[in-house]
Coordinates of C-alpha atoms in Angstrom, one line a residue:
T6 CA -96.6 -5.7 -122.6
D7 CA -97.0 -3.4 -119.6
R8 CA -100.1 -1.1 -119.5
L9 CA -99.4 2.4 -120.9
K10 CA -99.2 5.2 -118.5
D11 CA -101.7 8.1 -118.9
L12 CA -98.9 10.5 -120.1
E13 CA -97.7 7.9 -122.6
V14 CA -101.2 7.5 -124.0
V15 CA -101.4 11.2 -124.8
H16 CA -97.9 11.3 -126.4
Y17 CA -98.6 8.2 -128.6
A18 CA -102.0 9.6 -129.6
Y19 CA -100.5 12.9 -130.6
K20 CA -97.8 11.2 -132.6
Y21 CA -100.3 9.1 -134.6
F22 CA -102.6 12.1 -135.0
R23 CA -99.8 14.1 -136.6
T24 CA -99.0 11.0 -138.8
F25 CA -102.5 10.1 -139.9
K26 CA -104.5 13.4 -139.9
G27 CA -104.0 13.4 -143.7
L28 CA -106.6 10.6 -143.9
V29 CA -109.3 13.3 -143.7
V30 CA -108.3 14.5 -147.1
D31 CA -107.5 11.0 -148.6
L32 CA -103.7 11.3 -148.4
F33 CA -101.7 8.1 -149.0
F34 CA -99.1 6.9 -146.5
S35 CA -95.9 5.0 -146.7
I36 CA -95.6 1.3 -145.9
R37 CA -93.3 2.2 -143.0
E38 CA -95.9 4.4 -141.4
R39 CA -98.6 1.7 -141.8
D40 CA -96.4 -1.0 -140.4
E41 CA -95.3 1.1 -137.5
S42 CA -98.9 1.8 -136.5
R43 CA -99.9 -1.8 -137.0
D44 CA -97.0 -3.1 -134.9
F45 CA -97.9 -0.7 -132.1
F46 CA -101.5 -1.8 -131.8
K47 CA -100.6 -5.5 -132.2
I48 CA -98.9 -5.6 -128.9
R49 CA -101.6 -3.6 -127.1
D50 CA -104.5 -4.9 -125.2
P51 CA -108.0 -3.6 -126.3
E52 CA -108.3 -1.1 -123.4
D53 CA -104.9 0.5 -124.1
A54 CA -105.8 0.7 -127.8
L55 CA -109.1 2.4 -127.0
R56 CA -107.4 4.9 -124.7
V57 CA -104.9 5.9 -127.5
I58 CA -107.6 6.0 -130.2
E59 CA -110.0 8.2 -128.2
V60 CA -107.3 10.8 -127.4
E61 CA -106.1 10.7 -131.1
L62 CA -109.7 11.3 -132.3
N63 CA -110.0 14.1 -129.7
F64 CA -107.0 15.8 -131.3
L65 CA -108.6 15.4 -134.7
Y66 CA -111.9 16.8 -133.5
G67 CA -110.1 19.8 -131.9
T68 CA -108.3 20.6 -135.1
L69 CA -111.4 20.4 -137.3
Y70 CA -114.1 21.9 -135.1
T71 CA -112.5 24.2 -132.5
K72 CA -109.9 27.0 -132.3
V73 CA -107.3 24.7 -130.7
E74 CA -104.7 25.4 -133.4
V75 CA -105.0 29.2 -132.9
L76 CA -105.0 28.9 -129.1
H77 CA -101.8 26.9 -129.1
L78 CA -100.1 29.1 -131.6
K79 CA -96.5 29.7 -130.4
T80 CA -94.4 32.8 -131.2
K81 CA -90.9 32.9 -129.7
K82 CA -91.8 30.4 -127.0
I83 CA -94.8 32.5 -126.0
Y84 CA -98.3 30.9 -126.4
V85 CA -100.4 33.7 -128.0
G86 CA -103.7 31.8 -127.3
Y87 CA -103.1 31.8 -123.6
I88 CA -102.4 35.5 -123.5
L89 CA -105.5 36.3 -125.6
R90 CA -107.7 34.1 -123.3
F91 CA -106.5 35.9 -120.2
L92 CA -106.9 39.3 -121.8
A93 CA -110.5 38.4 -122.8
L94 CA -111.3 37.4 -119.2
A95 CA -109.6 40.6 -117.9
C96 CA -111.7 42.7 -120.2
V97 CA -115.0 41.2 -118.9
L98 CA -113.8 41.5 -115.3
A99 CA -112.9 45.2 -115.9
T100 CA -116.4 45.7 -117.5
L101 CA -118.1 44.2 -114.5
G102 CA -116.0 46.4 -112.1
I103 CA -116.7 49.6 -114.1
F104 CA -120.4 48.8 -114.2
Y105 CA -120.5 48.1 -110.5
F106 CA -118.4 51.0 -109.2
K107 CA -118.6 53.7 -111.8
V108 CA -121.9 53.6 -113.6
N109 CA -124.8 55.5 -112.1
K110 CA -127.5 52.7 -112.1
H111 CA -130.4 54.8 -110.6
K112 CA -131.5 55.7 -114.1
F113 CA -132.0 52.0 -115.1
H114 CA -134.8 49.6 -114.3
R115 CA -134.0 46.8 -111.9
V116 CA -134.7 44.2 -114.5
D117 CA -132.2 45.7 -116.9
I118 CA -129.6 45.8 -114.1
G119 CA -130.2 42.2 -113.3
I120 CA -129.9 41.1 -116.9
T121 CA -126.6 43.0 -117.3
Y122 CA -125.2 41.4 -114.2
T123 CA -126.4 38.0 -115.4
L124 CA -124.8 38.4 -118.8
L125 CA -121.4 39.7 -117.4
I126 CA -121.2 36.9 -114.8
G127 CA -122.2 34.3 -117.4
A128 CA -119.4 35.7 -119.7
I129 CA -116.9 35.4 -116.8
A130 CA -118.0 31.8 -116.1
L131 CA -117.6 30.9 -119.7
D132 CA -114.1 32.4 -120.0
V133 CA -113.0 30.7 -116.8
M134 CA -114.2 27.4 -118.1
A135 CA -112.5 28.1 -121.5
I136 CA -109.2 28.8 -119.7
F137 CA -109.5 25.7 -117.6
M138 CA -110.2 23.5 -120.7
L139 CA -107.3 25.2 -122.5
I140 CA -104.8 24.6 -119.6
F141 CA -105.9 21.0 -119.1
S142 CA -106.4 20.1 -122.8
D143 CA -104.6 17.1 -124.3
R144 CA -102.6 19.5 -126.5
S145 CA -101.3 21.3 -123.4
I146 CA -100.4 18.0 -121.8
T147 CA -98.1 17.2 -124.8
S148 CA -95.9 20.0 -123.7
I149 CA -94.4 17.6 -121.1
K150 CA -91.7 16.3 -123.4
D151 CA -89.6 14.2 -121.0
P152 CA -91.7 12.0 -118.6
E153 CA -88.4 11.0 -116.8
C154 CA -87.6 14.6 -115.9
P155 CA -91.0 16.4 -115.8
P156 CA -91.6 20.1 -114.9
W157 CA -93.1 21.0 -111.5
W158 CA -96.7 21.2 -112.9
A159 CA -96.6 17.7 -114.3
P160 CA -98.2 16.0 -111.2
I161 CA -101.3 18.2 -111.6
Y162 CA -101.7 17.1 -115.3
K163 CA -101.1 13.4 -114.3
A164 CA -103.9 13.6 -111.7
F165 CA -106.2 15.2 -114.2
L166 CA -105.4 12.5 -116.8
V167 CA -106.5 9.8 -114.2
L168 CA -109.9 11.5 -114.1
M169 CA -110.2 11.7 -117.9
G170 CA -109.4 8.0 -118.4
P171 CA -112.2 5.5 -119.2
W172 CA -114.4 4.6 -116.1
W173 CA -116.2 1.3 -116.4
K174 CA -119.4 0.2 -114.6
T175 CA -120.6 -3.4 -114.6
C176 CA -124.2 -3.7 -115.7
T177 CA -126.7 -6.3 -116.9
C178 CA -129.0 -5.7 -119.9
N179 CA -132.5 -4.3 -119.5
R180 CA -134.3 -7.5 -120.6
K181 CA -134.8 -10.2 -117.9
Y182 CA -133.3 -13.5 -118.9
K183 CA -132.6 -16.7 -116.9
H184 CA -128.8 -16.1 -117.4
N185 CA -128.1 -12.4 -117.9
P186 CA -124.5 -11.8 -118.8
E187 CA -122.7 -8.8 -117.3
H188 CA -121.0 -6.1 -119.4
E189 CA -118.7 -3.3 -118.5
L190 CA -120.1 0.0 -119.8
L191 CA -118.3 3.3 -120.2
A192 CA -119.3 5.6 -117.3
T193 CA -116.7 8.4 -117.4
P194 CA -118.1 11.6 -115.7
L195 CA -119.6 14.1 -118.2
V196 CA -117.3 17.0 -117.2
V197 CA -114.1 15.1 -118.0
R198 CA -115.1 12.7 -120.8
R199 CA -113.6 13.2 -124.3
W200 CA -116.6 11.9 -126.2
S201 CA -120.2 10.9 -125.7
G202 CA -119.4 7.4 -124.6
S203 CA -122.5 6.0 -126.4
I204 CA -123.4 4.4 -129.8
S205 CA -126.3 5.9 -131.7
S206 CA -128.9 3.4 -132.8
H207 CA -131.8 3.5 -135.3
N208 CA -134.2 0.6 -136.0
L209 CA -136.3 0.2 -139.1
I210 CA -139.2 -1.8 -137.6
R211 CA -139.4 0.4 -134.5
Y212 CA -139.4 3.5 -136.8
C213 CA -142.3 2.1 -139.0
L214 CA -144.4 1.2 -135.9
K215 CA -143.6 4.5 -134.2
S216 CA -142.5 2.5 -131.1
N217 CA -140.8 3.9 -128.1
R218 CA -137.0 4.0 -128.1
K219 CA -135.3 1.1 -126.4
S220 CA -131.7 0.3 -125.5
I221 CA -130.1 -3.0 -124.6
H222 CA -128.4 -1.6 -121.5
E223 CA -129.5 1.2 -119.2
F224 CA -127.1 4.2 -119.4
P225 CA -124.9 4.2 -116.2
S226 CA -125.5 7.8 -114.9
W227 CA -122.6 9.3 -112.9
W228 CA -125.2 10.5 -110.3
Q229 CA -126.6 7.0 -110.1
I230 CA -123.1 5.5 -109.5
M231 CA -122.5 8.1 -106.7
F232 CA -125.9 7.4 -105.2
E233 CA -125.4 3.7 -105.2
S234 CA -121.9 4.1 -103.6
I235 CA -123.5 6.2 -100.8
L236 CA -126.2 3.7 -100.2
R237 CA -123.7 0.8 -100.1
F238 CA -121.6 2.8 -97.6
L239 CA -124.6 3.4 -95.4
K240 CA -125.6 -0.3 -95.9
L241 CA -129.0 0.7 -97.2
Y242 CA -128.6 -0.6 -100.8
D243 CA -130.5 -3.9 -100.4
C244 CA -133.4 -2.1 -98.6
F245 CA -133.6 0.5 -101.4
N246 CA -133.5 -2.2 -104.1
K247 CA -136.5 -3.8 -102.6
C248 CA -138.5 -0.6 -102.2
A249 CA -137.5 1.0 -105.6
P250 CA -139.8 -1.1 -107.8
C251 CA -142.9 -0.2 -105.6
I252 CA -141.9 3.5 -105.7
G253 CA -141.4 3.3 -109.5
Q254 CA -144.9 1.8 -110.0
V255 CA -146.5 4.5 -107.9
I256 CA -144.8 7.3 -109.9
E257 CA -145.6 5.5 -113.2
K258 CA -149.3 5.3 -112.3
C259 CA -149.3 9.1 -111.4
L260 CA -147.5 10.2 -114.6
S261 CA -149.1 7.7 -117.0
P262 CA -152.3 9.7 -117.8
I263 CA -150.2 12.9 -118.4
R264 CA -147.8 11.0 -120.7
K265 CA -150.7 9.4 -122.6
G266 CA -152.4 12.7 -123.1
L267 CA -149.2 14.3 -124.4
S268 CA -148.5 11.4 -126.7
K269 CA -152.0 11.3 -128.2
I270 CA -152.8 15.0 -128.5
I271 CA -149.9 17.4 -128.3
W272 CA -147.0 15.3 -129.7
P273 CA -148.7 14.3 -133.1
C274 CA -149.5 18.0 -133.8
F275 CA -146.0 19.0 -132.9
E276 CA -144.6 16.2 -135.1
K277 CA -146.7 17.1 -138.1
I278 CA -145.8 20.8 -137.9
F279 CA -142.0 20.1 -137.8
S280 CA -142.1 17.2 -140.3
F281 CA -142.6 19.7 -143.2
C282 CA -139.4 21.6 -142.5
A283 CA -137.2 19.4 -140.4
K284 CA -138.3 15.8 -140.8
D285 CA -134.8 14.3 -140.5
F286 CA -134.1 16.3 -137.3
M287 CA -137.4 15.3 -135.8
D288 CA -136.9 11.6 -136.7
E289 CA -133.4 11.7 -135.1
M290 CA -134.7 13.3 -132.0
V291 CA -137.6 10.9 -131.6
Y292 CA -136.5 7.6 -132.9
V293 CA -132.7 7.5 -132.4
S294 CA -131.6 5.9 -129.1
L295 CA -128.2 5.9 -127.4
E296 CA -126.6 2.6 -126.5
P297 CA -123.9 2.8 -123.7
F298 CA -120.5 1.8 -125.1
S299 CA -119.5 -1.7 -124.0
L300 CA -116.0 -2.7 -123.2
D301 CA -116.8 -6.3 -124.3
L302 CA -118.1 -5.1 -127.7
W303 CA -114.9 -3.1 -128.2
K304 CA -112.7 -6.1 -127.2
F305 CA -114.6 -8.2 -129.7
I306 CA -114.1 -5.7 -132.6
F307 CA -110.5 -5.0 -131.7
E308 CA -109.6 -8.7 -131.6
E309 CA -111.4 -9.4 -134.9
L310 CA -109.4 -6.6 -136.6
K311 CA -106.2 -7.7 -135.0
T312 CA -106.7 -11.3 -136.2
K313 CA -107.2 -10.0 -139.8
S314 CA -104.2 -7.8 -139.6
E315 CA -102.0 -10.8 -139.0
F316 CA -102.8 -12.0 -142.6
V317 CA -101.7 -8.8 -144.2
D318 CA -98.2 -9.4 -145.4
T319 CA -98.4 -7.6 -148.8
L320 CA -100.1 -4.4 -150.0
E321 CA -102.4 -6.4 -152.4
R322 CA -103.5 -8.7 -149.6
G323 CA -104.1 -5.8 -147.3
K324 CA -106.4 -4.2 -149.9
R325 CA -108.3 -7.5 -150.4
I326 CA -108.9 -8.0 -146.7
S327 CA -109.9 -4.4 -146.1
S328 CA -112.5 -4.6 -148.9
V329 CA -114.3 -7.7 -147.6
R330 CA -118.0 -7.2 -146.6
G331 CA -118.7 -10.4 -144.6
E332 CA -117.6 -13.0 -147.2
Y333 CA -114.4 -13.7 -145.3
V334 CA -116.4 -14.8 -142.2
L335 CA -119.0 -16.8 -144.1
T336 CA -116.5 -18.7 -146.2
D337 CA -114.5 -19.5 -143.1
A338 CA -117.5 -20.5 -140.9
C339 CA -120.1 -22.0 -143.2
K340 CA -120.4 -25.1 -145.4
E341 CA -120.6 -24.6 -149.1
P342 CA -124.4 -24.7 -149.7
E343 CA -125.1 -22.4 -146.7
C344 CA -122.3 -20.1 -147.7
G345 CA -123.6 -19.7 -151.2
K346 CA -127.1 -18.8 -150.1
L347 CA -125.9 -16.2 -147.7
L348 CA -123.1 -14.7 -149.8
R349 CA -125.7 -13.5 -152.4
Y350 CA -127.0 -11.1 -149.8
L351 CA -123.6 -9.6 -149.4
I352 CA -121.4 -9.6 -152.5
E353 CA -124.2 -9.8 -155.1
V354 CA -125.9 -6.6 -153.9
P355 CA -124.7 -3.0 -153.4
Y356 CA -123.3 -2.2 -150.0
D357 CA -126.2 0.0 -148.9
E358 CA -128.6 -2.7 -149.8
S359 CA -126.6 -5.3 -147.8
I360 CA -126.8 -3.0 -144.8
L361 CA -130.6 -2.9 -145.0
L362 CA -130.9 -6.6 -145.7
W363 CA -128.8 -7.7 -142.8
H364 CA -130.3 -5.0 -140.4
I365 CA -133.8 -6.3 -140.9
A366 CA -132.7 -9.9 -140.8
T367 CA -130.8 -9.3 -137.6
D368 CA -133.8 -7.7 -136.0
L369 CA -136.2 -10.5 -137.0
C370 CA -133.8 -13.2 -135.6
Y371 CA -133.1 -11.0 -132.5
H372 CA -136.8 -10.7 -131.5
L373 CA -137.5 -14.4 -132.2
D374 CA -134.7 -15.6 -130.0
D375 CA -135.2 -12.9 -127.4
K376 CA -138.8 -14.1 -126.9
K377 CA -137.7 -17.8 -126.7
D378 CA -135.0 -17.0 -124.1
R379 CA -137.4 -15.1 -121.8
K380 CA -139.9 -18.0 -121.8
K381 CA -137.5 -21.0 -121.7
N382 CA -136.4 -22.7 -118.4
W383 CA -132.8 -23.7 -118.4
Q384 CA -132.8 -25.5 -115.0
D385 CA -133.5 -29.0 -116.4
G386 CA -130.8 -31.7 -116.2
D387 CA -127.9 -32.3 -113.9
I388 CA -125.6 -29.5 -112.5
E389 CA -122.8 -30.0 -115.0
N390 CA -125.2 -29.7 -118.0
Q391 CA -126.8 -26.7 -116.4
I392 CA -123.4 -24.9 -116.1
D393 CA -122.5 -25.8 -119.7
R394 CA -125.9 -24.6 -121.0
Q395 CA -125.6 -21.4 -118.9
D396 CA -122.2 -20.6 -120.4
N397 CA -123.4 -21.3 -123.9
K398 CA -126.5 -19.1 -123.5
E399 CA -124.5 -16.3 -122.0
E400 CA -122.1 -16.4 -124.9
E401 CA -124.9 -16.6 -127.5
L402 CA -126.8 -13.7 -125.8
T403 CA -123.6 -11.6 -125.8
Y404 CA -123.1 -12.2 -129.6
R405 CA -126.7 -11.4 -130.1
Q406 CA -126.4 -8.1 -128.4
F407 CA -123.2 -7.3 -130.3
S408 CA -125.1 -8.0 -133.6
K409 CA -128.1 -5.9 -132.6
T410 CA -125.9 -2.9 -131.5
L411 CA -123.8 -2.9 -134.7
S412 CA -126.8 -3.4 -136.9
D413 CA -128.7 -0.4 -135.4
Y414 CA -125.6 1.7 -135.5
M415 CA -125.0 1.0 -139.2
L416 CA -128.6 1.9 -140.1
Y417 CA -128.2 5.1 -138.1
L418 CA -125.1 6.0 -140.2
L419 CA -126.8 5.1 -143.5
V420 CA -129.9 7.2 -142.8
F421 CA -128.7 10.1 -140.6
R422 CA -125.0 10.4 -141.3
P423 CA -124.6 9.3 -145.0
T424 CA -121.7 11.7 -145.4
M425 CA -119.6 9.6 -143.0
M426 CA -119.8 6.7 -145.5
S427 CA -120.5 8.7 -148.7
A428 CA -118.2 6.6 -150.9
V429 CA -120.2 3.5 -150.2
A430 CA -123.6 4.7 -149.2
G431 CA -125.1 4.5 -152.7
I432 CA -128.9 5.2 -152.7
G433 CA -129.3 4.0 -149.1
K434 CA -131.9 6.6 -148.1
I435 CA -134.0 5.8 -151.1
R436 CA -133.9 2.1 -150.3
F437 CA -134.7 2.9 -146.7
R438 CA -137.7 5.1 -147.6
D439 CA -139.1 2.4 -150.0
T440 CA -138.6 -0.4 -147.5
C441 CA -140.3 1.7 -144.8
A442 CA -143.3 2.4 -147.1
E443 CA -143.7 -1.4 -147.8
A444 CA -143.3 -2.3 -144.1
E445 CA -145.9 0.3 -143.1
R446 CA -148.4 -1.1 -145.6
F447 CA -147.7 -4.7 -144.4
F448 CA -148.1 -3.6 -140.7
N449 CA -151.3 -1.8 -141.4
R450 CA -152.8 -4.8 -143.2
G451 CA -151.8 -7.0 -140.2
D452 CA -153.4 -4.5 -137.7
L453 CA -150.2 -4.0 -135.9
H454 CA -149.8 -1.1 -133.4
R455 CA -147.2 0.9 -131.6
N456 CA -144.7 -1.1 -129.5
E457 CA -145.7 -4.4 -131.1
D458 CA -142.2 -5.0 -132.5
E459 CA -142.1 -8.7 -131.5
K460 CA -145.5 -9.4 -133.1
A461 CA -144.4 -7.6 -136.2
C462 CA -141.3 -9.7 -136.6
K463 CA -143.2 -12.9 -136.1
K464 CA -145.7 -11.9 -138.9
L465 CA -142.8 -11.0 -141.2
L466 CA -141.2 -14.4 -140.6
D467 CA -144.5 -16.1 -141.3
V468 CA -144.6 -14.6 -144.8
R469 CA -144.3 -17.2 -147.6
T470 CA -141.1 -16.5 -149.6
D471 CA -141.5 -19.1 -152.3
V472 CA -142.4 -16.3 -154.7
G473 CA -139.5 -14.0 -155.4
P474 CA -140.1 -10.5 -153.9
Q475 CA -139.0 -8.9 -157.2
E476 CA -142.1 -10.4 -158.9
V477 CA -144.4 -9.0 -156.4
K478 CA -143.0 -5.4 -155.9
G479 CA -141.7 -4.8 -159.4
D480 CA -138.5 -3.2 -160.5
R481 CA -139.3 0.4 -159.5
S482 CA -139.5 -0.2 -155.8
K483 CA -136.1 -0.4 -154.0
S484 CA -137.6 -2.1 -151.0
V485 CA -135.7 -5.1 -149.5
L486 CA -138.2 -6.1 -146.8
F487 CA -139.1 -9.5 -148.0
D488 CA -135.6 -10.3 -149.3
A489 CA -134.6 -9.7 -145.7
C490 CA -137.2 -12.2 -144.5
M491 CA -135.7 -14.8 -146.8
L492 CA -132.2 -14.0 -145.4
A493 CA -133.6 -14.3 -141.8
K494 CA -135.0 -17.7 -142.5
E495 CA -131.7 -18.9 -143.9
L496 CA -129.9 -17.5 -140.8
N497 CA -132.3 -19.3 -138.5
K498 CA -131.2 -22.6 -139.9
M499 CA -127.7 -22.2 -138.6
D500 CA -126.6 -23.4 -135.1
N501 CA -124.1 -20.6 -134.3
K502 CA -125.7 -17.9 -136.3
W503 CA -125.1 -15.1 -133.7
K504 CA -121.4 -15.5 -133.6
I505 CA -121.2 -15.5 -137.4
M506 CA -123.6 -12.5 -137.7
S507 CA -121.6 -10.5 -135.2
K508 CA -118.4 -11.1 -137.2
V509 CA -120.2 -10.2 -140.4
W510 CA -121.3 -6.9 -138.9
V511 CA -117.7 -6.2 -137.8
E512 CA -116.6 -6.6 -141.5
L513 CA -119.5 -4.4 -142.7
V514 CA -118.5 -1.7 -140.2
S515 CA -114.8 -2.0 -141.2
Y516 CA -115.7 -1.8 -144.9
A517 CA -117.5 1.5 -144.3
A518 CA -114.6 2.8 -142.3

């Protein structure tokens, strides 16, 4: 089908928002509504589907967390909210005028006068921004009912919708590999984006070692994109690329002593003070990283869900497919003995436990393969074999990054946003706490330090698992650390483990949703 126009995206999103906003309060929907929505997304490409979904979620966010319903209140074809906004701005402007022209300011201190002007000008700026956001909001754009015969102001809205649409920038990952696949990352300018454009990530091993935050891709800053465009236009980009590493090293050497001093003296004191009253807030601020949203990851998730939707022909089958937690992928991709060994880490344990198990196992496998790929030379053999190996390695690396991103995201939800998955979260935070305690004891015995994540993963994989973890830790501890080591060893025996693991993570995410 043809790509959706920007105006069509907003209208479809508003339509489905009005239909499915009852999901927030667990309302049931008719089969007709479900089929209509499914048929619509079946014929869309992933990018169009993303455009509709992000606008639909923006409508939902506005209804739940802003005054959008009040501002768009309509009485006898008059938008009351618009009038109130302009009245508020007029009142502040009148106040500024009275203060400037009528008030005798000789009795006041200069500082007080400056503060008053600052507050009034700040209030005017906020009101102007609020009016601008109100006029160009998605809800206002839905007032264009007939795209074939639009009102005179429609071209202005259409131009603004082009700016608000997804902007993509091609980037490679931060780690240096022989064959580094390129991914398109969301880089919509901050002032017009509808959401953060990033995926929050939390990592258990990094948290236990107190390591620095890391992301697979560097966030494509809008200023960076503009700066690169200017350099390319001036034909200075190649020269700057050669000089940038040297400049970066000089700056790093200058700032390194200051950063080390802060990290060793000031930051631990600050962390201890706040850990008593706001530990979760501090942990989220220090250890949660933001991963740029990848178009390739979205395409992968969307195609997986679309494939599964084709098998839903009855209500019972739909319930069964939506309740799978990875077993669908494993039974389809693995042989019977392998499948049985892996399934017990999914369907024979509670959901929150399976998240922790697969998160740690994914991290162990990720660091093991990551280290191998950075050391290995793929230039051996003839040209044709080199090309085949390059394609295979790029595909494997892409699936590995998908698995890592989804794994860290699900742990973030389990630990910091349990209310988003309250129906299935179980005792996830207790398991996480016990697993962290066991991991910290193990890392202390192994003399492991900050930022030694790879070394920690290797030591965990070297642990003998012939004795069941339950016999060692007892029944009271909810730790799953060494169970995850056993799972990682089983996964490492598989040839196409990353493709399977990424699909398992899609099912685990879908189950929580």
